[in-house]
Tab-separated table of C-alpha atoms in Angstrom:
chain	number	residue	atom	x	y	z
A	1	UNK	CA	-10.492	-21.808	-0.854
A	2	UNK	CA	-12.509	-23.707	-3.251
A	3	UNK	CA	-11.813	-25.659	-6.650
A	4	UNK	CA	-14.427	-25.483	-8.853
A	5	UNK	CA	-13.720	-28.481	-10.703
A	6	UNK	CA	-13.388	-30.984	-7.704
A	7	UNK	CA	-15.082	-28.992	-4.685
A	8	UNK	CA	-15.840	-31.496	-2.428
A	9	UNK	CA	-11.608	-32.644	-2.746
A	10	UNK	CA	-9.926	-29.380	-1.886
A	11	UNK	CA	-8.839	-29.857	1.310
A	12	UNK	CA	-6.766	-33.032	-0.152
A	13	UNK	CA	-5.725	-31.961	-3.527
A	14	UNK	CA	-4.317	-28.644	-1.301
A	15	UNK	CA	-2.685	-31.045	1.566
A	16	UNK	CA	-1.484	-33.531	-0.992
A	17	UNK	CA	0.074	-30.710	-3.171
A	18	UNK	CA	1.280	-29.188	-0.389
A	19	UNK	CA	3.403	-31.876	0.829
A	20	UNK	CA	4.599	-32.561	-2.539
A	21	UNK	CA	5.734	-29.317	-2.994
A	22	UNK	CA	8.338	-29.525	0.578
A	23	UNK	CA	10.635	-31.828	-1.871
A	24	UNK	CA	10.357	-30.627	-5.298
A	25	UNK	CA	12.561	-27.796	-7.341
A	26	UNK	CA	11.200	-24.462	-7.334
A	27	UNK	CA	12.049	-21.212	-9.107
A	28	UNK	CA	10.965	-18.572	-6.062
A	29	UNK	CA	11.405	-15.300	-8.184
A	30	UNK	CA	9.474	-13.035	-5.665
A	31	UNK	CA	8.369	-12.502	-2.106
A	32	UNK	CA	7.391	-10.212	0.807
A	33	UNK	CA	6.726	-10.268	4.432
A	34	UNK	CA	3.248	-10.198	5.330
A	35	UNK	CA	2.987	-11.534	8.723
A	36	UNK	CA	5.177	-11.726	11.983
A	37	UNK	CA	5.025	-12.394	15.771
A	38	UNK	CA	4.154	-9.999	18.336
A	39	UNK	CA	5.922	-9.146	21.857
A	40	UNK	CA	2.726	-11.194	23.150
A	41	UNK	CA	3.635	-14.117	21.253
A	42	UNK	CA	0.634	-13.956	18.476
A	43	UNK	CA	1.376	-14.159	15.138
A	44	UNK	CA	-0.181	-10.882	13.004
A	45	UNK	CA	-1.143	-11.444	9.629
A	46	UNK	CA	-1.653	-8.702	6.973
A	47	UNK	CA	-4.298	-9.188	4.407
A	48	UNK	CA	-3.789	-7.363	1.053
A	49	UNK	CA	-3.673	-8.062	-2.702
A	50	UNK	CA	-1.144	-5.970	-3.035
A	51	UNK	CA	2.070	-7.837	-2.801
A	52	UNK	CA	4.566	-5.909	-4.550
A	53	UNK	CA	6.503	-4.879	-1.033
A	54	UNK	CA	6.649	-5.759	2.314
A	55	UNK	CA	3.462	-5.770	4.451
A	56	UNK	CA	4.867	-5.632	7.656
A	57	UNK	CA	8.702	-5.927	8.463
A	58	UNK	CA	10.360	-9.271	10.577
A	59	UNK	CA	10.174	-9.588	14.268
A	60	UNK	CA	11.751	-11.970	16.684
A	61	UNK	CA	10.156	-15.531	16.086
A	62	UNK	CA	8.609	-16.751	13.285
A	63	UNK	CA	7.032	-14.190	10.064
A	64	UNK	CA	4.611	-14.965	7.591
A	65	UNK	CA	5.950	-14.502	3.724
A	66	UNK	CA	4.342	-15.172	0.533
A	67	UNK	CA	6.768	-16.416	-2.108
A	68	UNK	CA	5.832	-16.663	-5.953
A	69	UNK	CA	7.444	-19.552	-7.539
A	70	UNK	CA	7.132	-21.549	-10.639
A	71	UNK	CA	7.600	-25.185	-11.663
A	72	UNK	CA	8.617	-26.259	-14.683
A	73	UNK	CA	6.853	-28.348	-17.261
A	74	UNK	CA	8.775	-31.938	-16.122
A	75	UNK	CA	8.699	-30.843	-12.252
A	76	UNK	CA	4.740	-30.966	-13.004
A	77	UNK	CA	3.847	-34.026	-15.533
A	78	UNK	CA	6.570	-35.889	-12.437
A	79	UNK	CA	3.882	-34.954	-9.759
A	80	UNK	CA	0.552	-36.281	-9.947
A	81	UNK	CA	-0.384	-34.327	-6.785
A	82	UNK	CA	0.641	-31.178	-8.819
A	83	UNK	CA	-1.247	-32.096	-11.771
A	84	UNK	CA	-4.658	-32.610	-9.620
A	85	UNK	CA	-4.325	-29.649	-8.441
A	86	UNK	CA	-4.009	-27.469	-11.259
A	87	UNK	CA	-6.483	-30.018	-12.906
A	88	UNK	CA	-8.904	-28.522	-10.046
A	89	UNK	CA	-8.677	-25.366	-11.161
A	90	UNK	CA	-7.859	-24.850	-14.730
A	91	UNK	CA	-11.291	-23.429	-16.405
A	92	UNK	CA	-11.246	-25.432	-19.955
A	93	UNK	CA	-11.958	-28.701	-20.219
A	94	UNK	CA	-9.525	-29.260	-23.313
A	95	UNK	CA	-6.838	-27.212	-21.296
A	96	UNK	CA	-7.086	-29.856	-18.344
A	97	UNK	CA	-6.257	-32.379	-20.487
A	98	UNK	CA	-2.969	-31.348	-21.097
A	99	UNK	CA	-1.645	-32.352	-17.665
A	100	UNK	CA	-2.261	-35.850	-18.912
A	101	UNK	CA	0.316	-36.123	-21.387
A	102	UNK	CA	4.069	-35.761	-21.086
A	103	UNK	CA	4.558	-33.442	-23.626
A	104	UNK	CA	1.590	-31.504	-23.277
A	105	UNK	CA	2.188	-30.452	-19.778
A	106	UNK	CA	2.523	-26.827	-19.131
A	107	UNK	CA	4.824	-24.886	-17.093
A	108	UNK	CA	3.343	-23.835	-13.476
A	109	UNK	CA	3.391	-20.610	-11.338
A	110	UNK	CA	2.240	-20.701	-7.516
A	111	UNK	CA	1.707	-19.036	-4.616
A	112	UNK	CA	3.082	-20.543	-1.471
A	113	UNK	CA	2.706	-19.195	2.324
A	114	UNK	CA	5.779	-20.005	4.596
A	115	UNK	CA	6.522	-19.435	8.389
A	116	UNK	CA	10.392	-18.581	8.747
A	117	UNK	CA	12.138	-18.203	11.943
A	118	UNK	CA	14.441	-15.314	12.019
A	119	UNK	CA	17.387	-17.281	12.193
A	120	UNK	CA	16.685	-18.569	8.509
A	121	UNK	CA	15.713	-14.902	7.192
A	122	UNK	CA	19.532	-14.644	5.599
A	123	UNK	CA	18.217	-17.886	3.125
A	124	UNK	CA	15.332	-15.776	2.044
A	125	UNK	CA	18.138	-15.297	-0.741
A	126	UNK	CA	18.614	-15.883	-4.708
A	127	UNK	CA	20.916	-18.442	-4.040
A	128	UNK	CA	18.938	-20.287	-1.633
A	129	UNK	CA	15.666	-20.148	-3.241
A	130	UNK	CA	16.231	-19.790	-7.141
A	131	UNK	CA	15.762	-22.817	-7.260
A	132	UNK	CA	15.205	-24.547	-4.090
A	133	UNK	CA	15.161	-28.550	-3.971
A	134	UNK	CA	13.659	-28.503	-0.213
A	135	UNK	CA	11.683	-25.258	0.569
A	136	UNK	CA	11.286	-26.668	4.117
A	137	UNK	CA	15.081	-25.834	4.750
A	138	UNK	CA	13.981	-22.768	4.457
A	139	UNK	CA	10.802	-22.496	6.386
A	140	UNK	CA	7.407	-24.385	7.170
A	141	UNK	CA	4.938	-23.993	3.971
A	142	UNK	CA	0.989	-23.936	5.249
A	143	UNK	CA	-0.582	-22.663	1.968
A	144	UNK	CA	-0.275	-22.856	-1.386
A	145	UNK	CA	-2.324	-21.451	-4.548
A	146	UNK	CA	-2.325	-21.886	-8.361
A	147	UNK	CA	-1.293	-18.244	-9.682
A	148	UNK	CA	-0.759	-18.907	-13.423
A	149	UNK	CA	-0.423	-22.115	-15.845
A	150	UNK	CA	1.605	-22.040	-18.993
A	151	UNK	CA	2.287	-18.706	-18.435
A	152	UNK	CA	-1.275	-17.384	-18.277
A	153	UNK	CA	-2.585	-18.922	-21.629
A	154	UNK	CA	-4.814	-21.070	-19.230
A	155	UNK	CA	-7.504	-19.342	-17.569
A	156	UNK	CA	-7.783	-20.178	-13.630
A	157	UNK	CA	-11.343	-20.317	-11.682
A	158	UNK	CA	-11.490	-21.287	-8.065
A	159	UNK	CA	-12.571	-19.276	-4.918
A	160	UNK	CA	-10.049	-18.257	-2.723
A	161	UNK	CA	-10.430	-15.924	0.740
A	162	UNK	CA	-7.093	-15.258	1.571
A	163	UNK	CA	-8.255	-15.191	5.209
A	164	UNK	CA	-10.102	-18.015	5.221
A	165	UNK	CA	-7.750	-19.973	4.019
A	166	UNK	CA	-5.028	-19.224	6.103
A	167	UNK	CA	-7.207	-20.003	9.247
A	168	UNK	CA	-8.776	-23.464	7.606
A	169	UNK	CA	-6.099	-24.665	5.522
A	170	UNK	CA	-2.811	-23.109	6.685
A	171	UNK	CA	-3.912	-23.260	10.539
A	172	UNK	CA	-3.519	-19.933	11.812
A	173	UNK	CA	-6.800	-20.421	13.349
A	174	UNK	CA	-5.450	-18.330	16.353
A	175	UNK	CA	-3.816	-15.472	14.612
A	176	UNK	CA	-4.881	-11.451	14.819
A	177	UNK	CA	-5.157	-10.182	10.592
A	178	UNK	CA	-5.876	-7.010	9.607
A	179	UNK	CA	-7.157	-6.206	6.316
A	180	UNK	CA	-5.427	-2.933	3.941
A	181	UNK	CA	-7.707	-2.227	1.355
A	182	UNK	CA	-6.155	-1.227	-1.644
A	183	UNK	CA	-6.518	1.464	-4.634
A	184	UNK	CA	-6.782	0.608	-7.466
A	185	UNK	CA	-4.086	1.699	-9.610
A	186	UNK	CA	-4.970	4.802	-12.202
A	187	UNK	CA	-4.850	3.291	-15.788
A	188	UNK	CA	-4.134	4.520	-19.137
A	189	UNK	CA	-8.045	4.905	-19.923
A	190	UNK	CA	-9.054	6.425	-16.483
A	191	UNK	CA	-6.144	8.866	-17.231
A	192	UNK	CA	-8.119	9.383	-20.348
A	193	UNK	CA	-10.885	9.866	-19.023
A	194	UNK	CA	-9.596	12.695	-16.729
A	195	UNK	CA	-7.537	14.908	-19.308
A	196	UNK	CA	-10.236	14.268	-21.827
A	197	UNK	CA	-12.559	16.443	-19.572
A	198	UNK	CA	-10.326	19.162	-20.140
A	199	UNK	CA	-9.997	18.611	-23.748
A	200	UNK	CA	-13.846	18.847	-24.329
A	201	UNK	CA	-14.281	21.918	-22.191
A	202	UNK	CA	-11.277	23.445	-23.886
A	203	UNK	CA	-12.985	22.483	-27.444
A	204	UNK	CA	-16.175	24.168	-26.508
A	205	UNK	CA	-14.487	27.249	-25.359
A	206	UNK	CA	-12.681	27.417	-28.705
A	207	UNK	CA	-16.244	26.570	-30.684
A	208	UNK	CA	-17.826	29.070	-28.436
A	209	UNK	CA	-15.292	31.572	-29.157
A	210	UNK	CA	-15.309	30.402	-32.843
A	211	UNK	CA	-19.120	30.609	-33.261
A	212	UNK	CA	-19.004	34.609	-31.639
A	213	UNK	CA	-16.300	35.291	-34.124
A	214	UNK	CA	-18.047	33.907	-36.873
A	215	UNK	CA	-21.716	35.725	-36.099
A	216	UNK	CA	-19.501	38.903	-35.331
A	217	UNK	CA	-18.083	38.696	-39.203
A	218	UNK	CA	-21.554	37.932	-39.971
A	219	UNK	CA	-23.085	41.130	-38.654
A	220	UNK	CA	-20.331	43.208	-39.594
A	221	UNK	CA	-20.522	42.024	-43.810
A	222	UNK	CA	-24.329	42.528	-43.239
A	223	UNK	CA	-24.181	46.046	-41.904
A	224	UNK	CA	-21.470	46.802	-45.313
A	225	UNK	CA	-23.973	45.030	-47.691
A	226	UNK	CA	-26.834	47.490	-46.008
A	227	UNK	CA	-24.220	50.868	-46.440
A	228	UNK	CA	-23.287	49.826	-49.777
A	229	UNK	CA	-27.011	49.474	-50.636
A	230	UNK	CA	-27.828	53.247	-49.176
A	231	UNK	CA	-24.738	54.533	-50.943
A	232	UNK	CA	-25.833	52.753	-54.482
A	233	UNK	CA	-29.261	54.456	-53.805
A	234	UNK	CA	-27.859	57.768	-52.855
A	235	UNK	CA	-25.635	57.736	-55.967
A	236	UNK	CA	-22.582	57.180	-54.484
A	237	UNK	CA	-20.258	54.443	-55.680
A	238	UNK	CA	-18.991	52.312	-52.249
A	239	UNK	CA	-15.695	52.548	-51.353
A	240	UNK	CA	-13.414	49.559	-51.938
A	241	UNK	CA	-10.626	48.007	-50.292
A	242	UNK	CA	-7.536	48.307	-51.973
A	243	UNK	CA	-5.544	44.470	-52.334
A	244	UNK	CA	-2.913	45.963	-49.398
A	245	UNK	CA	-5.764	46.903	-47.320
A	246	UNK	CA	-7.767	43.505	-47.846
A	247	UNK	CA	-4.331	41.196	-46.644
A	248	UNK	CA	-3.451	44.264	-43.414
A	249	UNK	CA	-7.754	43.171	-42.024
A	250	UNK	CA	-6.721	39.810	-42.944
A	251	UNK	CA	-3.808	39.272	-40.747
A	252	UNK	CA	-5.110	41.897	-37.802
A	253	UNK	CA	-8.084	38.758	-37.862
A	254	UNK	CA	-5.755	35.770	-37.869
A	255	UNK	CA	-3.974	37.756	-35.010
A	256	UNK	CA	-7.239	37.981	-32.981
A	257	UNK	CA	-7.947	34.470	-33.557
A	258	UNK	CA	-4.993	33.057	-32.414
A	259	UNK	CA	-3.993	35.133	-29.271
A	260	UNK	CA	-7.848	33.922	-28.058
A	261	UNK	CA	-6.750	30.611	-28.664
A	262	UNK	CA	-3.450	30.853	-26.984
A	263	UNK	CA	-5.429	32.529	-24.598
A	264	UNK	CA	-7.701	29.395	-23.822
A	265	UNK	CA	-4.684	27.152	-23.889
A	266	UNK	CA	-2.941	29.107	-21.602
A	267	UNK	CA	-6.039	28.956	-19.088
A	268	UNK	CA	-6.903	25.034	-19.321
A	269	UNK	CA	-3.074	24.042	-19.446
């Protein structure tokens, strides 16, 4: 893990906010196992960015969770170790300077790393943790991260290897982790993207068909036109259509037109 804005200070803005954080009120609104002890004693750790459930499930000894919390705006401007922190790795100048004042002090969210034994696993509770006043009852915190400041309006930028930093700065230096890559979930656009596919092929089916029907009309007027020209040079007045005859080819080609459709909606449904 790196902060951008005070790189060659991480390692004691992270142990200094660390230990601050063991004794201060937190709001833990989310968490999930992503780590526990093996038969062989050797804690395995589960790499993902995909936290929404359970990476692994509790063994006997101690497991690795990742809890979510946030701080609120006077547990922050009351800790100057919090405020260097997040002062470390808020992008905007003008945005950092808000952790100076009082009143200008934001809200914080973090994420923090904690070893529980499984005799404490019945606190990982609401009532235990929301809010806490001494997350070590709890468990032993190793890590912590900025996740969001007043509530995402600031923009974050610092380097952080979830790996890494569990072996330099949380001391897991002897653990096994395994990496689960992730898929990205299918958005909105992508969705798009697909279905549209299907859309343009089904619109030049339909031009296609459209363009055939139209040259076939085409053809069909210009072969009339040339028997009504013969029959005006022969002498012989052209037939016409009477009005009920006109609205009966009328309808028998609205008919064609949309069956084909229906047809071609049928086939790319």
């Amino acid at each position: 893990m790196l902060f951008k804005y005070n790189p060659q200070n991480t390692k004691e803005l992270h142990n200094a906010a660390l230990n601050c954080l063991r004794h201060t009120r937190l709001y833990a609104y989310s968490y999930c196992c992503i780590g526990h002890t093996e038969l062989n004693g050797t804690l395995h750790v589960f790499i993902s960015k995909d936290k929404s459930n359970n990476l692994c499930l509790p063994k006997e000894g101690y497991s690795l969770f990742y809890i979510e919390c946030s701080l609120s705006d006077k547990r922050v401007s009351q800790n100057k170790e919090i405020r260097d922190l997040m002062q470390a790795v808020v992008r905007h100048k003008i945005n950092r300077l808000a952790f100076n004042n009082y009143h200008t002090t934001p809200t914080i969210d973090l994420g923090i790393y904690i070893l529980v034994n499984k005799s404490n696993l019945n606190m990982l509770t609401k009532e235990y943790i929301t809010p806490t006043n001494n997350i070590d009852s709890v468990g032993h915190i190793i890590l912590c991260k900025p996740v969001r400041a007043a509530n995402g309006l600031f923009s974050l930028d610092f380097l952080f290897d979830e790996k890494e930093a569990l072996k330099e700065l949380g001391g897991l230096q002897n653990a096994v982790f395994t990496i689960i890559e992730t898929t990205p979930p299918i958005t909105k656009k992508s969705l798009f993207r697909k279905h549209s596919r299907g859309y343009s092929q089904l619109s030049a089916e339909y031009s296609k068909h459209e363009t055939t029907t139209k040259n076939t009309i085409t053809e069909s007027i210009e072969r009339e036109e040339a028997q009504s020209n013969k029959q005006a040079e022969a002498g012989v007045e052209p037939h016409q259509l009477s009005h009920t005859e006109t609205i009966t080819y009328g309808i028998n080609f609205l008919t064609e037109v949309s069956l084909a459709f229906e047809n071609l909606c049928t086939k790319y449904h």
